[in-house]
């Protein structure tokens, strides 16, 4: 079985480590801070762990699980320690800029993105089975070596994830719609509620908020670091999606102002009909 190194032991790296060690892979964890490495060992997210990037030596596959803006630098740090046949993959939420940069440094690179997460970050919230029945997209290009792609695919499938494949640029446009736009919409929703100037009314709204608000505000209440990095690194696709969303909202407002209730009903029916196509994955 392959020896797997995981660089960056947070929510995603730690969860990967928990699953892969349980499956019998020899998992080596590399953290930025010594306490993270110790915690990974004690919770069973790695069999060996430390802060020295040289620990990747001898790995067949390296998962880079650092924040989006640290992936390329992490690859640069890892590469001098790798043997020729080693494969690098990453889990970053944006692929268009990262994939060509890392592929230029290391030909055995396969971009990847497991579509699973939580509102919180860090190793403490890592959990086994996080990727089970969740989409996991690989983003090979014409340059990607088929053997490297197959190896990463096999490991991702062993997590119980639902594999798919697309070009890095297509990935970024698709996730702008279903992941990055929702973060901006959901946080705007929370902040719009916060603009209520009557404190008693605001307190009443907070008391009455129930499952509907929990659903619609969940991704807006996530860690700001990730949302900011998504916007910085997928700016063009996110701006296109936000523009379209703004137009949609404006259209809805126009219908309500004009009291066009039949037209509003039609619009809401279109949304109701369209929604199931986005719900192919069971709820977390
Ligand atoms: P996280 O919980 O904050 O973990 C990030 C890890 O990277 C931590 O172990 C941290 O080390 C380390 N780290 C932070 N800055 C670093 C730097 N500059 N250089 C090297 N290591 C650094 O984040 P995450 O949610 O697991 O996200 C990791 C990756 O997964 C990101 O690329 C993200 O886009 C992707 N992703 C996230 C989600 C999600 O919903 N969270 C879903 C899919 C993919 P210390 O603990 O030692 O500080």
PDB file of N, CA and C in Angstrom, residues 115-213:
ATOM      1  N   UNK A 115     -15.495  18.035  -2.336  1.00  0.00           N
ATOM      2  CA  UNK A 115     -16.562  19.003  -2.055  1.00  0.00           C
ATOM      3  C   UNK A 115     -17.219  18.641  -0.721  1.00  0.00           C
ATOM      4  N   UNK A 116     -16.465  18.848   0.346  1.00  0.00           N
ATOM      5  CA  UNK A 116     -16.991  18.578   1.686  1.00  0.00           C
ATOM      6  C   UNK A 116     -16.333  19.564   2.624  1.00  0.00           C
ATOM      7  N   UNK A 117     -17.076  20.073   3.570  1.00  0.00           N
ATOM      8  CA  UNK A 117     -16.473  21.031   4.485  1.00  0.00           C
ATOM      9  C   UNK A 117     -17.362  21.267   5.688  1.00  0.00           C
ATOM     10  N   UNK A 118     -16.969  22.241   6.479  1.00  0.00           N
ATOM     11  CA  UNK A 118     -17.707  22.603   7.692  1.00  0.00           C
ATOM     12  C   UNK A 118     -17.573  24.101   7.884  1.00  0.00           C
ATOM     13  N   UNK A 119     -18.380  24.643   8.767  1.00  0.00           N
ATOM     14  CA  UNK A 119     -18.277  26.080   9.051  1.00  0.00           C
ATOM     15  C   UNK A 119     -16.980  26.379   9.813  1.00  0.00           C
ATOM     16  N   UNK A 120     -16.465  25.388  10.568  1.00  0.00           N
ATOM     17  CA  UNK A 120     -15.267  25.625  11.372  1.00  0.00           C
ATOM     18  C   UNK A 120     -14.029  25.143  10.623  1.00  0.00           C
ATOM     19  N   UNK A 121     -12.858  25.597  11.094  1.00  0.00           N
ATOM     20  CA  UNK A 121     -11.597  25.156  10.483  1.00  0.00           C
ATOM     21  C   UNK A 121     -10.721  24.513  11.551  1.00  0.00           C
ATOM     22  N   UNK A 122      -9.670  23.845  11.106  1.00  0.00           N
ATOM     23  CA  UNK A 122      -8.657  23.318  12.015  1.00  0.00           C
ATOM     24  C   UNK A 122      -8.785  21.822  12.260  1.00  0.00           C
ATOM     25  N   UNK A 123      -7.692  21.275  12.760  1.00  0.00           N
ATOM     26  CA  UNK A 123      -7.628  19.825  12.989  1.00  0.00           C
ATOM     27  C   UNK A 123      -8.657  19.339  14.014  1.00  0.00           C
ATOM     28  N   UNK A 124      -8.972  20.201  14.977  1.00  0.00           N
ATOM     29  CA  UNK A 124      -9.890  19.780  16.050  1.00  0.00           C
ATOM     30  C   UNK A 124     -11.264  19.378  15.511  1.00  0.00           C
ATOM     31  N   UNK A 125     -11.655  19.922  14.356  1.00  0.00           N
ATOM     32  CA  UNK A 125     -12.980  19.590  13.810  1.00  0.00           C
ATOM     33  C   UNK A 125     -12.895  18.560  12.669  1.00  0.00           C
ATOM     34  N   UNK A 126     -11.679  18.014  12.445  1.00  0.00           N
ATOM     35  CA  UNK A 126     -11.539  16.961  11.423  1.00  0.00           C
ATOM     36  C   UNK A 126     -12.339  15.744  11.862  1.00  0.00           C
ATOM     37  N   UNK A 127     -12.870  15.005  10.900  1.00  0.00           N
ATOM     38  CA  UNK A 127     -13.646  13.821  11.277  1.00  0.00           C
ATOM     39  C   UNK A 127     -13.524  12.732  10.213  1.00  0.00           C
ATOM     40  N   UNK A 128     -13.581  11.468  10.630  1.00  0.00           N
ATOM     41  CA  UNK A 128     -13.551  10.389   9.644  1.00  0.00           C
ATOM     42  C   UNK A 128     -14.853  10.387   8.840  1.00  0.00           C
ATOM     43  N   UNK A 129     -14.766   9.938   7.609  1.00  0.00           N
ATOM     44  CA  UNK A 129     -15.968   9.807   6.778  1.00  0.00           C
ATOM     45  C   UNK A 129     -16.456  11.122   6.199  1.00  0.00           C
ATOM     46  N   UNK A 130     -15.675  12.199   6.324  1.00  0.00           N
ATOM     47  CA  UNK A 130     -16.136  13.519   5.841  1.00  0.00           C
ATOM     48  C   UNK A 130     -16.412  13.499   4.329  1.00  0.00           C
ATOM     49  N   UNK A 131     -15.684  12.652   3.599  1.00  0.00           N
ATOM     50  CA  UNK A 131     -15.775  12.691   2.129  1.00  0.00           C
ATOM     51  C   UNK A 131     -16.718  11.622   1.569  1.00  0.00           C
ATOM     52  N   UNK A 132     -17.249  10.789   2.479  1.00  0.00           N
ATOM     53  CA  UNK A 132     -18.121   9.688   2.027  1.00  0.00           C
ATOM     54  C   UNK A 132     -19.370  10.249   1.338  1.00  0.00           C
ATOM     55  N   UNK A 133     -19.663   9.722   0.150  1.00  0.00           N
ATOM     56  CA  UNK A 133     -20.843  10.127  -0.644  1.00  0.00           C
ATOM     57  C   UNK A 133     -20.824  11.602  -1.045  1.00  0.00           C
ATOM     58  N   UNK A 134     -19.673  12.254  -0.967  1.00  0.00           N
ATOM     59  CA  UNK A 134     -19.547  13.667  -1.383  1.00  0.00           C
ATOM     60  C   UNK A 134     -18.834  13.716  -2.739  1.00  0.00           C
ATOM     61  N   UNK A 135     -19.132  14.719  -3.565  1.00  0.00           N
ATOM     62  CA  UNK A 135     -18.393  14.855  -4.822  1.00  0.00           C
ATOM     63  C   UNK A 135     -16.901  15.126  -4.552  1.00  0.00           C
ATOM     64  N   UNK A 136     -16.053  14.561  -5.378  1.00  0.00           N
ATOM     65  CA  UNK A 136     -14.598  14.820  -5.319  1.00  0.00           C
ATOM     66  C   UNK A 136     -14.169  14.984  -6.764  1.00  0.00           C
ATOM     67  N   UNK A 137     -13.794  16.208  -7.147  1.00  0.00           N
ATOM     68  CA  UNK A 137     -13.493  16.474  -8.551  1.00  0.00           C
ATOM     69  C   UNK A 137     -11.984  16.538  -8.758  1.00  0.00           C
ATOM     70  N   UNK A 138     -11.530  15.845  -9.800  1.00  0.00           N
ATOM     71  CA  UNK A 138     -10.127  15.908 -10.204  1.00  0.00           C
ATOM     72  C   UNK A 138     -10.056  16.785 -11.448  1.00  0.00           C
ATOM     73  N   UNK A 139      -8.964  17.561 -11.573  1.00  0.00           N
ATOM     74  CA  UNK A 139      -8.890  18.548 -12.666  1.00  0.00           C
ATOM     75  C   UNK A 139      -7.625  18.333 -13.501  1.00  0.00           C
ATOM     76  N   UNK A 140      -7.556  17.195 -14.201  1.00  0.00           N
ATOM     77  CA  UNK A 140      -6.381  16.959 -15.049  1.00  0.00           C
ATOM     78  C   UNK A 140      -6.389  17.884 -16.260  1.00  0.00           C
ATOM     79  N   UNK A 141      -5.233  18.057 -16.868  1.00  0.00           N
ATOM     80  CA  UNK A 141      -5.119  18.802 -18.125  1.00  0.00           C
ATOM     81  C   UNK A 141      -4.521  17.848 -19.164  1.00  0.00           C
ATOM     82  N   UNK A 142      -4.270  18.354 -20.350  1.00  0.00           N
ATOM     83  CA  UNK A 142      -3.686  17.529 -21.419  1.00  0.00           C
ATOM     84  C   UNK A 142      -2.319  17.007 -20.976  1.00  0.00           C
ATOM     85  N   UNK A 143      -1.662  17.708 -20.043  1.00  0.00           N
ATOM     86  CA  UNK A 143      -0.296  17.349 -19.624  1.00  0.00           C
ATOM     87  C   UNK A 143      -0.285  16.287 -18.512  1.00  0.00           C
ATOM     88  N   UNK A 144      -1.434  16.046 -17.870  1.00  0.00           N
ATOM     89  CA  UNK A 144      -1.443  15.157 -16.692  1.00  0.00           C
ATOM     90  C   UNK A 144      -1.151  13.719 -17.106  1.00  0.00           C
ATOM     91  N   UNK A 145      -0.285  13.073 -16.335  1.00  0.00           N
ATOM     92  CA  UNK A 145       0.077  11.690 -16.668  1.00  0.00           C
ATOM     93  C   UNK A 145      -1.051  10.759 -16.232  1.00  0.00           C
ATOM     94  N   UNK A 146      -1.508   9.868 -17.149  1.00  0.00           N
ATOM     95  CA  UNK A 146      -2.634   8.983 -16.824  1.00  0.00           C
ATOM     96  C   UNK A 146      -2.406   8.141 -15.564  1.00  0.00           C
ATOM     97  N   UNK A 147      -1.179   7.666 -15.341  1.00  0.00           N
ATOM     98  CA  UNK A 147      -0.928   6.809 -14.165  1.00  0.00           C
ATOM     99  C   UNK A 147      -1.106   7.614 -12.872  1.00  0.00           C
ATOM    100  N   UNK A 148      -0.670   8.878 -12.899  1.00  0.00           N
ATOM    101  CA  UNK A 148      -0.816   9.731 -11.708  1.00  0.00           C
ATOM    102  C   UNK A 148      -2.295   9.981 -11.444  1.00  0.00           C
ATOM    103  N   UNK A 149      -3.044  10.245 -12.502  1.00  0.00           N
ATOM    104  CA  UNK A 149      -4.484  10.488 -12.370  1.00  0.00           C
ATOM    105  C   UNK A 149      -5.178   9.265 -11.781  1.00  0.00           C
ATOM    106  N   UNK A 150      -4.822   8.092 -12.281  1.00  0.00           N
ATOM    107  CA  UNK A 150      -5.471   6.859 -11.801  1.00  0.00           C
ATOM    108  C   UNK A 150      -5.158   6.599 -10.336  1.00  0.00           C
ATOM    109  N   UNK A 151      -3.925   6.884  -9.916  1.00  0.00           N
ATOM    110  CA  UNK A 151      -3.543   6.650  -8.519  1.00  0.00           C
ATOM    111  C   UNK A 151      -4.347   7.569  -7.586  1.00  0.00           C
ATOM    112  N   UNK A 152      -4.442   8.843  -7.933  1.00  0.00           N
ATOM    113  CA  UNK A 152      -5.195   9.781  -7.078  1.00  0.00           C
ATOM    114  C   UNK A 152      -6.675   9.403  -7.089  1.00  0.00           C
ATOM    115  N   UNK A 153      -7.168   9.014  -8.271  1.00  0.00           N
ATOM    116  CA  UNK A 153      -8.574   8.610  -8.372  1.00  0.00           C
ATOM    117  C   UNK A 153      -8.859   7.418  -7.441  1.00  0.00           C
ATOM    118  N   UNK A 154      -7.961   6.441  -7.443  1.00  0.00           N
ATOM    119  CA  UNK A 154      -8.174   5.239  -6.617  1.00  0.00           C
ATOM    120  C   UNK A 154      -8.188   5.600  -5.129  1.00  0.00           C
ATOM    121  N   UNK A 155      -7.294   6.492  -4.721  1.00  0.00           N
ATOM    122  CA  UNK A 155      -7.250   6.878  -3.296  1.00  0.00           C
ATOM    123  C   UNK A 155      -8.520   7.656  -2.929  1.00  0.00           C
ATOM    124  N   UNK A 156      -8.937   8.566  -3.796  1.00  0.00           N
ATOM    125  CA  UNK A 156     -10.150   9.354  -3.517  1.00  0.00           C
ATOM    126  C   UNK A 156     -11.378   8.439  -3.480  1.00  0.00           C
ATOM    127  N   UNK A 157     -11.412   7.444  -4.369  1.00  0.00           N
ATOM    128  CA  UNK A 157     -12.548   6.504  -4.360  1.00  0.00           C
ATOM    129  C   UNK A 157     -12.554   5.674  -3.082  1.00  0.00           C
ATOM    130  N   UNK A 158     -11.362   5.394  -2.549  1.00  0.00           N
ATOM    131  CA  UNK A 158     -11.297   4.605  -1.313  1.00  0.00           C
ATOM    132  C   UNK A 158     -11.886   5.373  -0.126  1.00  0.00           C
ATOM    133  N   UNK A 159     -12.068   6.687  -0.274  1.00  0.00           N
ATOM    134  CA  UNK A 159     -12.694   7.499   0.789  1.00  0.00           C
ATOM    135  C   UNK A 159     -14.220   7.407   0.732  1.00  0.00           C
ATOM    136  N   UNK A 160     -14.713   6.736  -0.323  1.00  0.00           N
ATOM    137  CA  UNK A 160     -16.167   6.641  -0.507  1.00  0.00           C
ATOM    138  C   UNK A 160     -16.738   7.840  -1.221  1.00  0.00           C
ATOM    139  N   UNK A 161     -15.845   8.674  -1.809  1.00  0.00           N
ATOM    140  CA  UNK A 161     -16.299   9.898  -2.490  1.00  0.00           C
ATOM    141  C   UNK A 161     -16.816   9.555  -3.887  1.00  0.00           C
ATOM    142  N   UNK A 162     -17.625  10.480  -4.434  1.00  0.00           N
ATOM    143  CA  UNK A 162     -18.144  10.338  -5.801  1.00  0.00           C
ATOM    144  C   UNK A 162     -17.232  11.137  -6.738  1.00  0.00           C
ATOM    145  N   UNK A 163     -16.450  10.423  -7.526  1.00  0.00           N
ATOM    146  CA  UNK A 163     -15.433  11.074  -8.348  1.00  0.00           C
ATOM    147  C   UNK A 163     -16.013  11.679  -9.615  1.00  0.00           C
ATOM    148  N   UNK A 164     -15.502  12.851  -9.978  1.00  0.00           N
ATOM    149  CA  UNK A 164     -15.771  13.392 -11.307  1.00  0.00           C
ATOM    150  C   UNK A 164     -14.514  14.119 -11.768  1.00  0.00           C
ATOM    151  N   UNK A 165     -14.554  14.599 -12.988  1.00  0.00           N
ATOM    152  CA  UNK A 165     -13.352  15.129 -13.611  1.00  0.00           C
ATOM    153  C   UNK A 165     -13.713  16.299 -14.520  1.00  0.00           C
ATOM    154  N   UNK A 166     -12.938  17.362 -14.495  1.00  0.00           N
ATOM    155  CA  UNK A 166     -13.168  18.468 -15.443  1.00  0.00           C
ATOM    156  C   UNK A 166     -11.897  19.292 -15.550  1.00  0.00           C
ATOM    157  N   UNK A 167     -11.888  20.222 -16.508  1.00  0.00           N
ATOM    158  CA  UNK A 167     -10.752  21.123 -16.678  1.00  0.00           C
ATOM    159  C   UNK A 167     -10.731  22.120 -15.509  1.00  0.00           C
ATOM    160  N   UNK A 168      -9.541  22.560 -15.069  1.00  0.00           N
ATOM    161  CA  UNK A 168      -9.472  23.505 -13.944  1.00  0.00           C
ATOM    162  C   UNK A 168     -10.341  24.758 -14.130  1.00  0.00           C
ATOM    163  N   UNK A 169     -10.378  25.302 -15.352  1.00  0.00           N
ATOM    164  CA  UNK A 169     -11.170  26.528 -15.562  1.00  0.00           C
ATOM    165  C   UNK A 169     -12.675  26.256 -15.440  1.00  0.00           C
ATOM    166  N   UNK A 170     -13.090  25.093 -15.950  1.00  0.00           N
ATOM    167  CA  UNK A 170     -14.514  24.715 -15.809  1.00  0.00           C
ATOM    168  C   UNK A 170     -14.856  24.545 -14.332  1.00  0.00           C
ATOM    169  N   UNK A 171     -13.925  23.920 -13.596  1.00  0.00           N
ATOM    170  CA  UNK A 171     -14.129  23.745 -12.152  1.00  0.00           C
ATOM    171  C   UNK A 171     -14.413  25.080 -11.485  1.00  0.00           C
ATOM    172  N   UNK A 172     -13.570  26.072 -11.798  1.00  0.00           N
ATOM    173  CA  UNK A 172     -13.691  27.366 -11.101  1.00  0.00           C
ATOM    174  C   UNK A 172     -15.017  28.056 -11.419  1.00  0.00           C
ATOM    175  N   UNK A 173     -15.480  27.902 -12.679  1.00  0.00           N
ATOM    176  CA  UNK A 173     -16.768  28.511 -13.039  1.00  0.00           C
ATOM    177  C   UNK A 173     -17.925  27.789 -12.352  1.00  0.00           C
ATOM    178  N   UNK A 174     -17.812  26.466 -12.285  1.00  0.00           N
ATOM    179  CA  UNK A 174     -18.899  25.694 -11.653  1.00  0.00           C
ATOM    180  C   UNK A 174     -18.975  25.963 -10.148  1.00  0.00           C
ATOM    181  N   UNK A 175     -17.807  25.963  -9.473  1.00  0.00           N
ATOM    182  CA  UNK A 175     -17.860  26.176  -8.022  1.00  0.00           C
ATOM    183  C   UNK A 175     -18.198  27.629  -7.670  1.00  0.00           C
ATOM    184  N   UNK A 176     -17.968  28.554  -8.628  1.00  0.00           N
ATOM    185  CA  UNK A 176     -18.413  29.940  -8.384  1.00  0.00           C
ATOM    186  C   UNK A 176     -19.922  29.937  -8.153  1.00  0.00           C
ATOM    187  N   UNK A 177     -20.670  29.154  -8.958  1.00  0.00           N
ATOM    188  CA  UNK A 177     -22.128  29.101  -8.808  1.00  0.00           C
ATOM    189  C   UNK A 177     -22.569  28.446  -7.510  1.00  0.00           C
ATOM    190  N   UNK A 178     -22.010  27.278  -7.224  1.00  0.00           N
ATOM    191  CA  UNK A 178     -22.618  26.456  -6.155  1.00  0.00           C
ATOM    192  C   UNK A 178     -21.858  26.505  -4.820  1.00  0.00           C
ATOM    193  N   UNK A 179     -20.711  27.157  -4.796  1.00  0.00           N
ATOM    194  CA  UNK A 179     -19.958  27.214  -3.546  1.00  0.00           C
ATOM    195  C   UNK A 179     -19.558  28.653  -3.185  1.00  0.00           C
ATOM    196  N   UNK A 180     -18.962  29.364  -4.122  1.00  0.00           N
ATOM    197  CA  UNK A 180     -18.435  30.683  -3.784  1.00  0.00           C
ATOM    198  C   UNK A 180     -19.538  31.748  -3.743  1.00  0.00           C
ATOM    199  N   UNK A 181     -20.471  31.715  -4.745  1.00  0.00           N
ATOM    200  CA  UNK A 181     -21.617  32.635  -4.700  1.00  0.00           C
ATOM    201  C   UNK A 181     -22.455  32.415  -3.431  1.00  0.00           C
ATOM    202  N   UNK A 182     -22.776  31.166  -3.070  1.00  0.00           N
ATOM    203  CA  UNK A 182     -23.563  30.973  -1.846  1.00  0.00           C
ATOM    204  C   UNK A 182     -22.920  31.556  -0.589  1.00  0.00           C
ATOM    205  N   UNK A 183     -21.585  31.547  -0.501  1.00  0.00           N
ATOM    206  CA  UNK A 183     -20.936  32.132   0.681  1.00  0.00           C
ATOM    207  C   UNK A 183     -21.224  33.635   0.740  1.00  0.00           C
ATOM    208  N   UNK A 184     -21.130  34.297  -0.417  1.00  0.00           N
ATOM    209  CA  UNK A 184     -21.358  35.753  -0.449  1.00  0.00           C
ATOM    210  C   UNK A 184     -22.839  36.083  -0.217  1.00  0.00           C
ATOM    211  N   UNK A 185     -23.727  35.280  -0.801  1.00  0.00           N
ATOM    212  CA  UNK A 185     -25.169  35.500  -0.653  1.00  0.00           C
ATOM    213  C   UNK A 185     -25.578  35.271   0.801  1.00  0.00           C
ATOM    214  N   UNK A 186     -25.095  34.182   1.361  1.00  0.00           N
ATOM    215  CA  UNK A 186     -25.492  33.808   2.719  1.00  0.00           C
ATOM    216  C   UNK A 186     -24.949  34.799   3.747  1.00  0.00           C
ATOM    217  N   UNK A 187     -23.716  35.267   3.565  1.00  0.00           N
ATOM    218  CA  UNK A 187     -23.200  36.255   4.518  1.00  0.00           C
ATOM    219  C   UNK A 187     -23.917  37.591   4.337  1.00  0.00           C
ATOM    220  N   UNK A 188     -24.279  37.926   3.084  1.00  0.00           N
ATOM    221  CA  UNK A 188     -25.047  39.169   2.855  1.00  0.00           C
ATOM    222  C   UNK A 188     -26.412  39.085   3.529  1.00  0.00           C
ATOM    223  N   UNK A 189     -27.007  37.914   3.521  1.00  0.00           N
ATOM    224  CA  UNK A 189     -28.304  37.709   4.179  1.00  0.00           C
ATOM    225  C   UNK A 189     -28.188  38.013   5.685  1.00  0.00           C
ATOM    226  N   UNK A 190     -27.145  37.456   6.297  1.00  0.00           N
ATOM    227  CA  UNK A 190     -26.961  37.687   7.741  1.00  0.00           C
ATOM    228  C   UNK A 190     -26.776  39.178   8.007  1.00  0.00           C
ATOM    229  N   UNK A 191     -25.939  39.818   7.175  1.00  0.00           N
ATOM    230  CA  UNK A 191     -25.653  41.243   7.397  1.00  0.00           C
ATOM    231  C   UNK A 191     -26.866  42.123   7.102  1.00  0.00           C
ATOM    232  N   UNK A 192     -27.693  41.720   6.143  1.00  0.00           N
ATOM    233  CA  UNK A 192     -28.922  42.480   5.866  1.00  0.00           C
ATOM    234  C   UNK A 192     -29.822  42.444   7.104  1.00  0.00           C
ATOM    235  N   UNK A 193     -29.947  41.286   7.721  1.00  0.00           N
ATOM    236  CA  UNK A 193     -30.753  41.187   8.955  1.00  0.00           C
ATOM    237  C   UNK A 193     -30.161  42.080  10.044  1.00  0.00           C
ATOM    238  N   UNK A 194     -28.834  42.091  10.117  1.00  0.00           N
ATOM    239  CA  UNK A 194     -28.154  42.897  11.142  1.00  0.00           C
ATOM    240  C   UNK A 194     -28.408  44.395  10.970  1.00  0.00           C
ATOM    241  N   UNK A 195     -28.883  44.811   9.768  1.00  0.00           N
ATOM    242  CA  UNK A 195     -29.106  46.241   9.534  1.00  0.00           C
ATOM    243  C   UNK A 195     -30.416  46.728  10.163  1.00  0.00           C
ATOM    244  N   UNK A 196     -31.191  45.823  10.723  1.00  0.00           N
ATOM    245  CA  UNK A 196     -32.412  46.226  11.446  1.00  0.00           C
ATOM    246  C   UNK A 196     -32.020  47.167  12.596  1.00  0.00           C
ATOM    247  N   UNK A 197     -32.583  48.376  12.586  1.00  0.00           N
ATOM    248  CA  UNK A 197     -32.116  49.363  13.578  1.00  0.00           C
ATOM    249  C   UNK A 197     -32.868  49.277  14.909  1.00  0.00           C
ATOM    250  N   UNK A 198     -34.025  48.624  14.891  1.00  0.00           N
ATOM    251  CA  UNK A 198     -34.776  48.503  16.147  1.00  0.00           C
ATOM    252  C   UNK A 198     -34.249  47.289  16.918  1.00  0.00           C
ATOM    253  N   UNK A 199     -33.573  47.510  18.058  1.00  0.00           N
ATOM    254  CA  UNK A 199     -32.941  46.382  18.765  1.00  0.00           C
ATOM    255  C   UNK A 199     -33.942  45.329  19.245  1.00  0.00           C
ATOM    256  N   UNK A 200     -35.157  45.775  19.616  1.00  0.00           N
ATOM    257  CA  UNK A 200     -36.155  44.802  20.078  1.00  0.00           C
ATOM    258  C   UNK A 200     -36.602  43.904  18.931  1.00  0.00           C
ATOM    259  N   UNK A 201     -36.759  44.516  17.761  1.00  0.00           N
ATOM    260  CA  UNK A 201     -37.179  43.747  16.585  1.00  0.00           C
ATOM    261  C   UNK A 201     -36.094  42.760  16.152  1.00  0.00           C
ATOM    262  N   UNK A 202     -34.848  43.256  16.227  1.00  0.00           N
ATOM    263  CA  UNK A 202     -33.725  42.377  15.866  1.00  0.00           C
ATOM    264  C   UNK A 202     -33.671  41.179  16.814  1.00  0.00           C
ATOM    265  N   UNK A 203     -33.854  41.461  18.106  1.00  0.00           N
ATOM    266  CA  UNK A 203     -33.825  40.377  19.097  1.00  0.00           C
ATOM    267  C   UNK A 203     -34.971  39.394  18.833  1.00  0.00           C
ATOM    268  N   UNK A 204     -36.144  39.923  18.453  1.00  0.00           N
ATOM    269  CA  UNK A 204     -37.285  39.046  18.161  1.00  0.00           C
ATOM    270  C   UNK A 204     -36.982  38.164  16.944  1.00  0.00           C
ATOM    271  N   UNK A 205     -36.390  38.782  15.898  1.00  0.00           N
ATOM    272  CA  UNK A 205     -36.043  38.008  14.687  1.00  0.00           C
ATOM    273  C   UNK A 205     -35.062  36.894  15.046  1.00  0.00           C
ATOM    274  N   UNK A 206     -34.102  37.218  15.907  1.00  0.00           N
ATOM    275  CA  UNK A 206     -33.104  36.206  16.295  1.00  0.00           C
ATOM    276  C   UNK A 206     -33.751  35.081  17.098  1.00  0.00           C
ATOM    277  N   UNK A 207     -34.765  35.434  17.908  1.00  0.00           N
ATOM    278  CA  UNK A 207     -35.477  34.418  18.694  1.00  0.00           C
ATOM    279  C   UNK A 207     -36.301  33.504  17.787  1.00  0.00           C
ATOM    280  N   UNK A 208     -36.884  34.105  16.759  1.00  0.00           N
ATOM    281  CA  UNK A 208     -37.781  33.333  15.886  1.00  0.00           C
ATOM    282  C   UNK A 208     -37.038  32.562  14.795  1.00  0.00           C
ATOM    283  N   UNK A 209     -35.768  32.888  14.562  1.00  0.00           N
ATOM    284  CA  UNK A 209     -35.004  32.213  13.494  1.00  0.00           C
ATOM    285  C   UNK A 209     -34.955  30.719  13.782  1.00  0.00           C
ATOM    286  N   UNK A 210     -35.302  29.935  12.770  1.00  0.00           N
ATOM    287  CA  UNK A 210     -35.371  28.486  12.985  1.00  0.00           C
ATOM    288  C   UNK A 210     -34.658  27.755  11.840  1.00  0.00           C
ATOM    289  N   UNK A 211     -35.200  26.600  11.439  1.00  0.00           N
ATOM    290  CA  UNK A 211     -34.465  25.754  10.491  1.00  0.00           C
ATOM    291  C   UNK A 211     -34.209  26.456   9.152  1.00  0.00           C
ATOM    292  N   UNK A 212     -35.163  27.254   8.674  1.00  0.00           N
ATOM    293  CA  UNK A 212     -34.980  27.945   7.392  1.00  0.00           C
ATOM    294  C   UNK A 212     -33.775  28.872   7.438  1.00  0.00           C
ATOM    295  N   UNK A 213     -33.668  29.639   8.529  1.00  0.00           N
ATOM    296  CA  UNK A 213     -32.538  30.573   8.625  1.00  0.00           C
ATOM    297  C   UNK A 213     -31.234  29.812   8.870  1.00  0.00           C
TER     298      UNK A 213
END
